[in-house]
Tab-separated table of C-alpha atoms in Angstrom:
chain	number	residue	atom	x	y	z
A	1	TYR	CA	-94.722	115.472	-27.654
A	2	GLY	CA	-91.999	117.312	-26.962
A	3	ALA	CA	-88.635	118.447	-29.343
A	4	ASP	CA	-86.954	115.215	-28.330
A	5	ALA	CA	-89.694	112.975	-29.354
A	6	LEU	CA	-89.740	114.559	-32.396
A	7	ARG	CA	-85.770	114.718	-33.152
A	8	LEU	CA	-85.846	110.561	-32.091
A	9	THR	CA	-88.510	109.898	-34.578
A	10	LEU	CA	-87.071	111.765	-37.523
A	11	ILE	CA	-83.838	109.975	-37.237
A	12	THR	CA	-84.372	106.608	-35.721
A	13	GLY	CA	-85.005	104.042	-39.113
A	14	ASN	CA	-84.400	106.226	-41.191
A	15	ALA	CA	-81.755	106.461	-44.297
A	16	PRO	CA	-79.517	109.331	-46.179
A	17	GLY	CA	-81.451	110.324	-49.313
A	18	ASN	CA	-85.012	108.462	-48.359
A	19	ASP	CA	-87.905	109.976	-47.990
A	20	MET	CA	-90.224	108.884	-44.379
A	21	ARG	CA	-93.443	108.922	-44.063
A	22	PHE	CA	-94.386	110.554	-40.506
A	23	TYR	CA	-96.875	108.734	-38.104
A	24	TRP	CA	-97.822	110.336	-34.823
A	25	GLU	CA	-97.658	106.689	-33.152
A	26	ARG	CA	-93.985	106.767	-33.981
A	27	VAL	CA	-93.968	110.167	-31.844
A	28	GLU	CA	-96.021	108.724	-29.366
A	29	SER	CA	-93.521	105.543	-29.057
A	30	SER	CA	-90.370	108.140	-28.995
A	31	ARG	CA	-92.109	109.906	-26.305
A	32	ASN	CA	-92.575	107.053	-24.126
A	33	PHE	CA	-89.378	106.464	-24.189
A	34	ALA	CA	-88.291	109.587	-23.102
A	35	ASN	CA	-90.606	108.549	-19.863
A	36	LYS	CA	-89.241	105.179	-19.751
A	37	VAL	CA	-85.769	106.937	-19.218
A	38	TRP	CA	-86.987	109.418	-16.925
A	39	ASN	CA	-88.520	107.120	-14.294
A	40	ALA	CA	-85.396	104.958	-14.759
A	41	SER	CA	-83.340	107.684	-13.279
A	42	ARG	CA	-85.880	108.556	-10.594
A	43	PHE	CA	-85.639	104.909	-9.488
A	44	ILE	CA	-81.743	105.667	-9.516
A	45	MET	CA	-81.759	108.908	-7.704
A	46	MET	CA	-83.995	107.620	-5.000
A	47	ASN	CA	-81.992	104.908	-3.738
A	48	ILE	CA	-78.656	106.667	-4.017
A	49	GLY	CA	-80.186	109.331	-2.117
A	50	ASP	CA	-77.702	111.406	-0.013
A	51	GLU	CA	-75.347	108.026	0.177
A	52	LYS	CA	-71.714	109.063	-1.405
A	53	LEU	CA	-70.786	105.935	-3.502
A	54	GLU	CA	-67.288	104.771	-3.548
A	55	THR	CA	-65.922	103.367	-6.582
A	56	PRO	CA	-66.183	99.880	-6.126
A	57	ALA	CA	-63.297	96.801	-6.143
A	58	LEU	CA	-63.090	94.555	-8.875
A	59	GLU	CA	-63.988	91.855	-6.505
A	60	ASP	CA	-67.246	93.679	-5.158
A	61	PHE	CA	-68.613	93.457	-8.785
A	62	THR	CA	-71.872	91.143	-9.176
A	63	THR	CA	-71.803	88.934	-12.404
A	64	GLU	CA	-74.523	90.969	-13.849
A	65	ASP	CA	-72.716	94.635	-12.633
A	66	LYS	CA	-69.776	93.144	-14.895
A	67	TRP	CA	-71.998	91.880	-17.846
A	68	ILE	CA	-73.796	95.735	-17.836
A	69	LEU	CA	-70.458	97.723	-17.938
A	70	SER	CA	-69.513	94.974	-20.366
A	71	ALA	CA	-72.062	95.849	-22.442
A	72	VAL	CA	-72.163	99.711	-21.805
A	73	ASN	CA	-68.670	99.424	-22.763
A	74	SER	CA	-69.280	97.701	-25.909
A	75	LEU	CA	-71.866	99.535	-26.943
A	76	ALA	CA	-69.486	102.947	-26.594
A	77	LYS	CA	-67.422	101.214	-28.872
A	78	GLU	CA	-70.201	100.508	-31.500
A	79	VAL	CA	-71.876	103.800	-31.407
A	80	THR	CA	-68.960	105.639	-31.641
A	81	GLU	CA	-68.105	103.614	-34.945
A	82	ASN	CA	-71.608	104.368	-36.656
A	83	MET	CA	-71.354	108.155	-35.534
A	84	ASP	CA	-68.023	108.530	-37.131
A	85	LYS	CA	-69.299	106.722	-40.624
A	86	PHE	CA	-72.683	109.101	-40.234
A	87	GLU	CA	-74.228	106.259	-39.876
A	88	LEU	CA	-76.869	107.965	-36.658
A	89	GLY	CA	-80.284	105.979	-37.486
A	90	ILE	CA	-78.305	102.750	-36.841
A	91	ALA	CA	-76.017	104.143	-33.964
A	92	VAL	CA	-79.565	105.993	-31.969
A	93	GLN	CA	-81.036	102.113	-32.449
A	94	LYS	CA	-78.441	100.533	-30.767
A	95	VAL	CA	-78.540	103.136	-27.911
A	96	TYR	CA	-82.488	102.783	-27.736
A	97	ASP	CA	-82.321	98.691	-27.467
A	98	PHE	CA	-79.654	98.909	-24.540
A	99	ILE	CA	-81.690	101.712	-22.698
A	100	TRP	CA	-84.983	99.758	-22.995
A	101	ASP	CA	-84.100	96.279	-22.503
A	102	GLU	CA	-80.686	95.788	-21.480
A	103	PHE	CA	-80.595	98.463	-18.888
A	104	CYS	CA	-84.176	99.287	-17.574
A	105	ASP	CA	-85.981	95.703	-18.098
A	106	TRP	CA	-82.970	93.276	-17.380
A	107	TYR	CA	-80.070	95.270	-15.339
A	108	ILE	CA	-82.637	97.152	-12.881
A	109	GLU	CA	-84.384	94.384	-12.364
A	110	LEU	CA	-81.257	92.276	-11.602
A	111	SER	CA	-79.915	95.264	-8.901
A	112	LYS	CA	-82.833	95.388	-7.013
A	113	TYR	CA	-81.984	92.677	-4.606
A	114	ALA	CA	-78.525	93.850	-3.762
A	115	ILE	CA	-80.130	97.623	-3.100
A	116	TYR	CA	-82.589	95.955	-1.186
A	117	HIS	CA	-80.335	93.515	1.338
A	118	ALA	CA	-77.626	96.526	1.809
A	119	ASP	CA	-77.640	95.445	5.170
A	120	GLU	CA	-76.272	92.484	4.476
A	121	ASN	CA	-74.080	93.025	1.955
A	122	PRO	CA	-73.319	96.955	1.626
A	123	LYS	CA	-70.231	96.840	-0.524
A	124	SER	CA	-72.683	94.973	-3.083
A	125	ALA	CA	-75.334	97.377	-3.003
A	126	ASN	CA	-72.466	99.900	-2.915
A	127	ALA	CA	-71.397	98.232	-6.488
A	128	ALA	CA	-75.028	98.079	-7.746
A	129	LEU	CA	-75.829	101.749	-6.870
A	130	TRP	CA	-72.366	102.559	-8.286
A	131	THR	CA	-72.835	100.732	-11.655
A	132	LEU	CA	-76.449	102.208	-12.314
A	133	LYS	CA	-75.271	105.486	-11.695
A	134	LYS	CA	-72.291	104.631	-14.275
A	135	VAL	CA	-74.213	103.275	-16.752
A	136	LEU	CA	-76.723	105.780	-16.994
A	137	GLY	CA	-74.577	108.693	-17.046
A	138	ASP	CA	-72.684	106.970	-19.975
A	139	ALA	CA	-75.918	106.024	-21.880
A	140	LEU	CA	-77.051	109.350	-21.655
A	141	LYS	CA	-74.245	110.823	-23.041
A	142	LEU	CA	-74.363	108.417	-25.735
A	143	LEU	CA	-78.023	109.499	-26.433
A	144	HIS	CA	-77.841	113.505	-25.999
A	145	PRO	CA	-77.296	113.974	-29.796
A	146	TYR	CA	-80.686	112.840	-30.329
A	147	MET	CA	-82.495	113.884	-27.086
A	148	PRO	CA	-80.564	116.810	-25.733
A	149	PHE	CA	-82.667	118.169	-23.837
A	150	VAL	CA	-83.918	115.216	-21.492
A	151	THR	CA	-81.217	113.998	-21.131
A	152	GLU	CA	-79.252	117.400	-20.002
A	153	GLU	CA	-81.909	117.621	-17.185
A	154	ILE	CA	-81.559	114.455	-15.811
A	155	TYR	CA	-77.608	114.813	-15.858
A	156	SER	CA	-77.457	117.721	-14.205
A	157	LYS	CA	-79.404	115.925	-11.147
A	158	LEU	CA	-77.219	112.794	-11.483
A	159	VAL	CA	-73.698	113.959	-11.798
A	160	PRO	CA	-74.493	117.938	-10.001
A	161	GLU	CA	-70.434	118.369	-9.618
A	162	GLU	CA	-70.182	118.101	-13.586
A	163	GLU	CA	-70.827	121.610	-15.540
A	164	SER	CA	-72.660	119.615	-18.297
A	165	LEU	CA	-73.484	117.148	-19.853
A	166	MET	CA	-73.032	119.170	-23.504
A	167	MET	CA	-69.520	119.759	-21.922
A	168	SER	CA	-68.901	116.186	-20.839
A	169	SER	CA	-66.435	113.846	-21.880
A	170	TRP	CA	-67.310	110.806	-24.255
A	171	PRO	CA	-67.665	107.526	-23.467
A	172	VAL	CA	-64.398	105.697	-24.393
A	173	TYR	CA	-63.874	101.807	-24.665
A	174	ARG	CA	-62.034	100.335	-22.073
A	175	GLU	CA	-60.507	96.767	-22.530
A	176	ASP	CA	-60.655	96.158	-18.141
A	177	TRP	CA	-64.186	96.377	-18.831
A	178	LYS	CA	-64.609	92.947	-20.961
A	179	PHE	CA	-66.372	90.149	-19.084
A	180	PRO	CA	-66.987	87.273	-21.455
A	181	TYR	CA	-67.777	85.403	-18.689
A	182	ALA	CA	-70.144	87.521	-17.239
A	183	THR	CA	-71.803	88.244	-20.068
A	184	GLU	CA	-72.420	84.675	-21.148
A	185	VAL	CA	-74.004	83.903	-17.541
A	186	ILE	CA	-76.442	86.840	-17.955
A	187	GLU	CA	-77.460	85.920	-21.756
A	188	HIS	CA	-78.231	82.201	-19.575
A	189	VAL	CA	-79.934	83.292	-17.087
A	190	LYS	CA	-81.707	85.453	-19.674
A	191	ALA	CA	-82.529	82.798	-22.104
A	192	ILE	CA	-84.056	80.241	-19.023
A	193	THR	CA	-86.580	83.389	-17.732
A	194	ARG	CA	-87.588	83.972	-21.573
A	195	GLY	CA	-88.102	79.572	-21.775
A	196	ILE	CA	-90.361	80.250	-18.113
A	197	ARG	CA	-92.252	83.074	-19.238
A	198	ASN	CA	-93.159	81.051	-22.374
A	199	MET	CA	-93.864	77.885	-20.531
A	200	ARG	CA	-96.384	80.223	-18.420
A	201	ALA	CA	-98.163	81.487	-21.204
A	202	GLU	CA	-98.844	78.449	-23.078
A	203	MET	CA	-99.939	76.801	-19.963
A	204	ASN	CA	-101.884	79.736	-19.070
A	205	VAL	CA	-100.612	80.404	-15.610
A	206	PRO	CA	-101.911	83.583	-13.680
A	207	ASN	CA	-98.936	86.191	-13.517
A	208	ASN	CA	-99.395	86.442	-9.884
A	209	ARG	CA	-99.066	82.695	-9.225
A	210	LYS	CA	-96.185	81.537	-8.020
A	211	THR	CA	-94.080	78.327	-9.363
A	212	SER	CA	-91.326	76.196	-8.855
A	213	LEU	CA	-88.365	75.318	-11.037
A	214	HIS	CA	-86.524	72.005	-10.800
A	215	ILE	CA	-83.830	71.872	-12.737
């Protein structure tokens, strides 16, 4: 399953001084997470290609861009505080949840509209790709102490101008990346989406069947 998967398994859900049971299923879960990160990285680098991204102006960011930037900004602050207290299991669980749920399951899907409609709004597409690269880079830095090999490999392809992820600067909290309104909006969107999915499941509506939403 790889050294990274084993490292993540041994530190997730464990507290100092406690014995823990070893389950192969947990190692498989950690391997699946590594695959999730790898596939998300491939999607991002495939869409960036040889394009030179420009740092977007604040007005070019969409609500979802501001939401994920605010989220990774808060994550960096919390994880740093946890690691300073040697709460390593708590820290990596936060990174895990952010990458799997917020970044992969939500933001990547939300960003696809801007990416696939680049001809209509090139500034929005540039902002989405820049945000994807920036957030993935910061997330890899936060994950690196736990999964050093896969993160180093991805980062070397994502940011080839830097010497090494191990030598890169640690993410630092930025007050100007605090976007409470964007966070509130996207949380409402997520709640509505979950409600619709639950209703479809309760009514046995097939996943491939389109439905209309009337508000």
